[in-house]
mmCIF file of C-alpha atoms in Angstrom:
data_model
loop_
_atom_site.group_PDB
_atom_site.id
_atom_site.type_symbol
_atom_site.label_atom_id
_atom_site.label_comp_id
_atom_site.label_asym_id
_atom_site.label_seq_id
_atom_site.Cartn_x
_atom_site.Cartn_y
_atom_site.Cartn_z
ATOM 1 C CA MET A 1 -3.635 -38.081 16.724
ATOM 2 C CA ASP A 2 -4.240 -38.628 13.136
ATOM 3 C CA GLY A 3 -4.134 -35.484 10.703
ATOM 4 C CA ILE A 4 -3.454 -33.236 13.696
ATOM 5 C CA THR A 5 0.088 -30.871 13.619
ATOM 6 C CA LEU A 6 1.970 -30.126 16.862
ATOM 7 C CA THR A 7 4.792 -27.604 15.721
ATOM 8 C CA SER A 8 7.013 -26.279 18.381
ATOM 9 C CA SER A 9 9.340 -23.336 17.220
ATOM 10 C CA SER A 10 11.258 -20.502 18.525
ATOM 11 C CA THR A 11 9.345 -17.595 19.165
ATOM 12 C CA LEU A 12 7.761 -15.653 16.386
ATOM 13 C CA THR A 13 9.071 -12.017 16.220
ATOM 14 C CA SER A 14 6.424 -9.667 17.123
ATOM 15 C CA THR A 15 5.306 -7.148 14.276
ATOM 16 C CA SER A 16 2.950 -4.032 14.549
ATOM 17 C CA GLY A 17 1.314 -2.996 11.906
ATOM 18 C CA THR A 18 0.921 0.710 11.063
ATOM 19 C CA SER A 19 -2.060 1.588 9.601
ATOM 20 C CA SER A 20 -2.328 4.905 7.519
ATOM 21 C CA THR A 21 -5.234 7.658 6.080
ATOM 22 C CA THR A 22 -4.742 9.250 2.868
ATOM 23 C CA SER A 23 -6.120 12.278 3.207
ATOM 24 C CA SER A 24 -7.110 14.529 0.032
ATOM 25 C CA SER A 25 -4.120 16.627 0.353
ATOM 26 C CA SER A 26 -4.751 17.918 -3.219
ATOM 27 C CA SER A 27 -7.887 19.715 -1.977
ATOM 28 C CA VAL A 28 -6.861 20.883 0.760
ATOM 29 C CA THR A 29 -3.325 22.681 -1.165
ATOM 30 C CA GLU A 30 -5.842 23.726 -3.754
ATOM 31 C CA SER A 31 -8.165 25.565 -1.060
ATOM 32 C CA ALA A 32 -4.921 26.931 0.342
ATOM 33 C CA GLU A 33 -4.007 28.748 -2.838
ATOM 34 C CA ASP A 34 -7.249 30.173 -3.851
ATOM 35 C CA ALA A 35 -6.878 31.862 -0.568
ATOM 36 C CA TYR A 36 -3.707 32.812 -1.148
ATOM 37 C CA GLU A 37 -4.908 34.489 -4.312
ATOM 38 C CA LEU A 38 -7.689 36.367 -3.194
ATOM 39 C CA PHE A 39 -6.026 38.162 -0.440
ATOM 40 C CA LEU A 40 -3.168 39.072 -2.802
ATOM 41 C CA SER A 41 -6.247 40.192 -5.341
ATOM 42 C CA VAL A 42 -7.549 42.226 -2.644
ATOM 43 C CA LEU A 43 -4.283 43.714 -1.347
ATOM 44 C CA THR A 44 -3.565 45.189 -4.730
ATOM 45 C CA THR A 45 -6.761 46.433 -5.250
ATOM 46 C CA GLN A 46 -6.619 48.488 -2.183
ATOM 47 C CA LEU A 47 -2.884 49.423 -2.914
ATOM 48 C CA GLU A 48 -4.608 50.628 -6.915
ATOM 49 C CA THR A 49 -7.138 52.426 -5.278
ATOM 50 C CA GLN A 50 -6.088 53.945 -2.084
ATOM 51 C CA ASN A 51 -6.578 57.971 -1.988
ATOM 52 C CA PRO A 52 -3.032 59.233 -2.317
ATOM 53 C CA THR A 53 -3.988 62.009 0.021
ATOM 54 C CA ASP A 54 -5.151 59.178 2.682
ATOM 55 C CA PRO A 55 -3.073 56.260 1.690
ATOM 56 C CA VAL A 56 -3.252 53.011 3.912
ATOM 57 C CA ASP A 57 -2.130 53.680 6.792
ATOM 58 C CA VAL A 58 1.328 51.748 8.071
ATOM 59 C CA THR A 59 -0.067 49.912 11.056
ATOM 60 C CA GLU A 60 -2.705 48.302 8.871
ATOM 61 C CA LEU A 61 -0.562 47.577 5.847
ATOM 62 C CA SER A 62 1.706 45.844 8.425
ATOM 63 C CA SER A 63 -0.658 44.014 9.940
ATOM 64 C CA GLN A 64 -2.044 42.676 6.284
ATOM 65 C CA LEU A 65 1.705 41.901 5.262
ATOM 66 C CA VAL A 66 2.014 39.737 8.338
ATOM 67 C CA GLY A 67 -0.985 37.970 7.725
ATOM 68 C CA TYR A 68 0.240 37.043 4.367
ATOM 69 C CA ALA A 69 3.156 35.901 5.762
ATOM 70 C CA GLN A 70 1.459 33.725 7.887
ATOM 71 C CA LEU A 71 -0.591 32.388 4.891
ATOM 72 C CA GLU A 72 2.290 31.496 2.981
ATOM 73 C CA GLN A 73 3.514 29.700 5.886
ATOM 74 C CA GLN A 74 0.461 27.723 6.119
ATOM 75 C CA MET A 75 0.720 27.184 2.795
ATOM 76 C CA GLN A 76 3.929 25.328 3.082
ATOM 77 C CA THR A 77 3.331 23.186 6.179
ATOM 78 C CA ASN A 78 0.019 21.729 3.734
ATOM 79 C CA ASP A 79 2.158 20.629 1.027
ATOM 80 C CA TYR A 80 5.218 19.155 3.598
ATOM 81 C CA LEU A 81 1.778 17.151 5.608
ATOM 82 C CA ALA A 82 0.727 16.262 2.141
ATOM 83 C CA ALA A 83 3.800 14.786 1.372
ATOM 84 C CA LEU A 84 4.353 12.847 4.443
ATOM 85 C CA ILE A 85 0.639 11.455 4.645
ATOM 86 C CA GLN A 86 1.702 10.400 1.208
ATOM 87 C CA ALA A 87 4.944 8.922 1.956
ATOM 88 C CA THR A 88 3.565 7.619 4.923
ATOM 89 C CA ALA A 89 0.545 5.685 3.448
ATOM 90 C CA GLU A 90 3.483 4.815 0.921
ATOM 91 C CA GLN A 91 5.196 2.594 3.950
ATOM 92 C CA THR A 92 2.046 1.196 5.174
ATOM 93 C CA SER A 93 1.222 -0.358 1.503
ATOM 94 C CA ASP A 94 4.969 -1.698 1.642
ATOM 95 C CA VAL A 95 4.835 -3.633 4.958
ATOM 96 C CA ALA A 96 1.318 -4.712 4.009
ATOM 97 C CA LEU A 97 2.572 -6.199 1.058
ATOM 98 C CA SER A 98 5.790 -7.732 2.565
ATOM 99 C CA PHE A 99 3.380 -9.898 4.802
ATOM 100 C CA LEU A 100 2.426 -11.690 1.634
ATOM 101 C CA GLY A 101 3.447 -15.503 1.467
ATOM 102 C CA THR A 102 4.003 -15.079 5.227
ATOM 103 C CA ASP A 103 2.094 -17.364 8.139
ATOM 104 C CA VAL A 104 0.211 -14.553 9.913
ATOM 105 C CA ALA A 105 -0.909 -14.786 13.645
ATOM 106 C CA TYR A 106 -3.644 -11.903 14.476
ATOM 107 C CA GLY A 107 -5.302 -11.076 17.117
ATOM 108 C CA SER A 108 -8.389 -13.766 17.188
ATOM 109 C CA SER A 109 -8.732 -17.305 18.517
ATOM 110 C CA ALA A 110 -12.160 -17.465 16.059
ATOM 111 C CA GLN A 111 -11.824 -19.239 12.798
ATOM 112 C CA ASP A 112 -14.197 -20.606 10.322
ATOM 113 C CA TYR A 113 -13.887 -24.107 9.090
ATOM 114 C CA ALA A 114 -15.439 -25.224 5.854
ATOM 115 C CA GLY A 115 -12.946 -28.426 5.464
ATOM 116 C CA GLY A 116 -9.432 -28.374 5.261
ATOM 117 C CA ALA A 117 -7.408 -27.111 8.283
ATOM 118 C CA LEU A 118 -7.237 -24.563 10.427
ATOM 119 C CA THR A 119 -4.292 -23.296 12.381
ATOM 120 C CA TRP A 120 -3.608 -21.357 16.013
ATOM 121 C CA THR A 121 -0.658 -20.402 17.631
ATOM 122 C CA VAL A 122 0.275 -20.333 21.251
ATOM 123 C CA GLU A 123 2.986 -18.896 23.312
ATOM 124 C CA ILE A 124 4.605 -21.077 25.788
ATOM 125 C CA PRO A 125 5.323 -19.603 29.114
ATOM 126 C CA ASP A 126 7.911 -19.816 31.231
ATOM 127 C CA GLY A 127 7.420 -23.010 33.962
ATOM 128 C CA ALA A 128 4.504 -24.666 31.329
ATOM 129 C CA GLN A 129 5.484 -28.708 31.096
ATOM 130 C CA ALA A 130 2.627 -29.474 28.745
ATOM 131 C CA VAL A 131 -0.384 -27.652 26.902
ATOM 132 C CA THR A 132 -4.379 -28.837 26.840
ATOM 133 C CA LEU A 133 -5.824 -27.777 23.177
ATOM 134 C CA GLU A 134 -9.293 -27.723 22.831
ATOM 135 C CA VAL A 135 -11.378 -26.854 19.953
ATOM 136 C CA VAL A 136 -14.001 -25.621 20.466
ATOM 137 C CA ASP A 137 -17.236 -24.730 18.463
ATOM 138 C CA ALA A 138 -19.379 -21.674 18.726
ATOM 139 C CA ALA A 139 -21.513 -23.026 21.543
ATOM 140 C CA GLY A 140 -18.777 -23.281 23.328
ATOM 141 C CA GLU A 141 -18.727 -27.295 23.150
ATOM 142 C CA THR A 142 -15.340 -29.166 22.816
ATOM 143 C CA VAL A 143 -14.972 -31.036 19.635
ATOM 144 C CA PHE A 144 -11.572 -31.821 19.634
ATOM 145 C CA GLU A 145 -8.958 -32.257 22.491
ATOM 146 C CA THR A 146 -5.309 -33.192 22.775
ATOM 147 C CA THR A 147 -2.237 -32.781 25.184
ATOM 148 C CA ALA A 148 1.456 -31.542 23.816
ATOM 149 C CA ASP A 149 3.746 -33.075 26.141
ATOM 150 C CA SER A 150 7.200 -31.573 26.336
ATOM 151 C CA VAL A 151 6.760 -28.088 25.656
ATOM 152 C CA ALA A 152 9.928 -25.845 25.392
ATOM 153 C CA ALA A 153 8.975 -22.840 27.685
ATOM 154 C CA GLY A 154 9.283 -19.529 25.437
ATOM 155 C CA SER A 155 8.540 -21.026 22.320
ATOM 156 C CA SER A 156 5.714 -21.216 20.053
ATOM 157 C CA LEU A 157 3.108 -23.861 19.546
ATOM 158 C CA THR A 158 2.032 -24.122 16.404
ATOM 159 C CA PHE A 159 -1.577 -26.369 16.512
ATOM 160 C CA THR A 160 -3.223 -27.416 12.920
ATOM 161 C CA TRP A 161 -6.891 -28.993 13.515
ATOM 162 C CA ASP A 162 -7.967 -30.807 10.442
ATOM 163 C CA GLY A 163 -11.286 -31.020 11.536
ATOM 164 C CA SER A 164 -11.406 -34.508 13.318
ATOM 165 C CA LEU A 165 -13.418 -35.215 16.645
ATOM 166 C CA SER A 166 -12.430 -36.641 19.545
ATOM 167 C CA ASP A 167 -15.696 -38.326 20.514
ATOM 168 C CA ALA A 168 -17.109 -39.492 16.677
ATOM 169 C CA GLU A 169 -15.425 -40.815 13.045
ATOM 170 C CA GLY A 170 -16.178 -38.169 10.413
ATOM 171 C CA THR A 171 -15.353 -34.282 10.468
ATOM 172 C CA ALA A 172 -16.571 -31.412 12.009
ATOM 173 C CA ASP A 173 -19.524 -29.717 10.454
ATOM 174 C CA ALA A 174 -18.917 -26.499 8.738
ATOM 175 C CA GLY A 175 -19.071 -23.564 11.496
ATOM 176 C CA THR A 176 -16.839 -21.189 13.998
ATOM 177 C CA TYR A 177 -14.113 -22.786 15.966
ATOM 178 C CA SER A 178 -11.895 -21.398 18.509
ATOM 179 C CA LEU A 179 -9.055 -22.838 20.614
ATOM 180 C CA ILE A 180 -8.584 -23.117 24.513
ATOM 181 C CA ALA A 181 -5.220 -23.586 25.530
ATOM 182 C CA THR A 182 -4.269 -24.385 28.751
ATOM 183 C CA ALA A 183 -0.604 -24.759 30.173
ATOM 184 C CA ALA A 184 0.338 -26.973 33.334
ATOM 185 C CA ALA A 185 3.130 -26.692 35.284
ATOM 186 C CA SER A 186 5.027 -29.366 37.516
ATOM 187 C CA ASP A 187 3.046 -27.843 40.757
ATOM 188 C CA GLY A 188 -0.145 -28.903 39.216
ATOM 189 C CA SER A 189 -1.016 -24.830 38.668
ATOM 190 C CA THR A 190 -2.586 -24.265 35.494
ATOM 191 C CA ALA A 191 -3.110 -21.195 33.030
ATOM 192 C CA THR A 192 -5.152 -20.325 30.227
ATOM 193 C CA LEU A 193 -2.935 -19.175 27.123
ATOM 194 C CA ASP A 194 -3.672 -16.543 24.331
ATOM 195 C CA ALA A 195 -4.492 -18.457 21.154
ATOM 196 C CA SER A 196 -3.612 -16.604 18.089
ATOM 197 C CA ALA A 197 -4.900 -17.882 14.639
ATOM 198 C CA THR A 198 -2.745 -18.345 12.146
ATOM 199 C CA SER A 199 -3.272 -18.049 8.663
ATOM 200 C CA ARG A 200 -1.348 -17.584 5.399
ATOM 201 C CA ALA A 201 -1.401 -14.297 3.827
ATOM 202 C CA THR A 202 -2.364 -14.614 0.047
ATOM 203 C CA GLN A 203 -3.585 -11.122 -1.011
ATOM 204 C CA VAL A 204 -3.505 -7.738 0.246
ATOM 205 C CA THR A 205 -6.659 -5.224 -0.399
ATOM 206 C CA TRP A 206 -7.139 -1.464 -0.458
ATOM 207 C CA SER A 207 -11.040 -2.178 -1.032
ATOM 208 C CA SER A 208 -11.477 -0.108 2.601
ATOM 209 C CA GLY A 209 -9.380 2.917 2.112
ATOM 210 C CA GLU A 210 -6.273 0.849 3.619
ATOM 211 C CA PRO A 211 -4.376 -1.765 2.822
ATOM 212 C CA GLU A 212 -5.712 -5.166 4.678
ATOM 213 C CA LEU A 213 -4.617 -8.948 4.540
ATOM 214 C CA VAL A 214 -6.786 -11.323 2.898
ATOM 215 C CA LEU A 215 -5.645 -14.668 4.724
ATOM 216 C CA ALA A 216 -6.215 -18.257 3.442
ATOM 217 C CA ASN A 217 -8.519 -18.844 5.664
ATOM 218 C CA GLY A 218 -10.953 -16.291 3.763
ATOM 219 C CA THR A 219 -10.091 -13.824 6.278
ATOM 220 C CA THR A 220 -9.532 -10.197 6.268
ATOM 221 C CA ILE A 221 -7.658 -8.262 8.683
ATOM 222 C CA SER A 222 -6.284 -4.892 8.835
ATOM 223 C CA LEU A 223 -2.335 -4.640 9.859
ATOM 224 C CA ASP A 224 -3.335 -3.724 13.219
ATOM 225 C CA SER A 225 -4.461 -6.836 13.985
ATOM 226 C CA VAL A 226 -0.887 -8.685 13.264
ATOM 227 C CA ILE A 227 0.519 -9.985 16.287
ATOM 228 C CA ALA A 228 3.515 -12.023 14.588
ATOM 229 C CA ALA A 229 4.619 -13.402 11.428
ATOM 230 C CA SER A 230 6.666 -16.316 10.256
ATOM 231 C CA ALA A 231 8.052 -17.653 7.045
ATOM 232 C CA ALA A 232 5.617 -20.044 5.466
ATOM 233 C CA ALA A 233 7.117 -23.657 6.180
#
């Protein structure tokens, strides 16, 4: 099996990505402060210009003061919310940066091939004795097939394909390829397994407004797409 790497390892640790959106908290705070200043100005003007013989009704004044207290409370809530959003955004960025240099499995089997090698990760279920691996092109045609025998149930199987063809010399044309993994049990039953594309995280970008991972295979993914990650071999 020239150029093909099959590695059985312990199950990759699942990692859920957390995404956050940094809102324009400063504009919200400024808007609330403007409203607060306007409220005080109107209330002060009303008290200064009231008729001494016909002062502002106590009930009305109490209602206005309650409104002031509610506005002040809302402003404090906005400040707390802005701080929470900022903290969440910073935490999400730290999580994204922690993926740099790791091999990331993400929720897609399709990968673009332009030479080099492609890697997939397959989780092996209980009862599986062997796994058939088929690399298919965008048209669904099988270009390479191999079988991994003596797989360990409960482990993860890492499969690397270098573009080799099963029925021809040379390597596959550039294009999009996916992996179909089928597990066979001792009783003859089979089951299709989920195959996740795997590539090394080389960069973090904020071009979309949220941190995203740029992978060695040229794919850019969100943190929500990350299924698992492992230290680079």
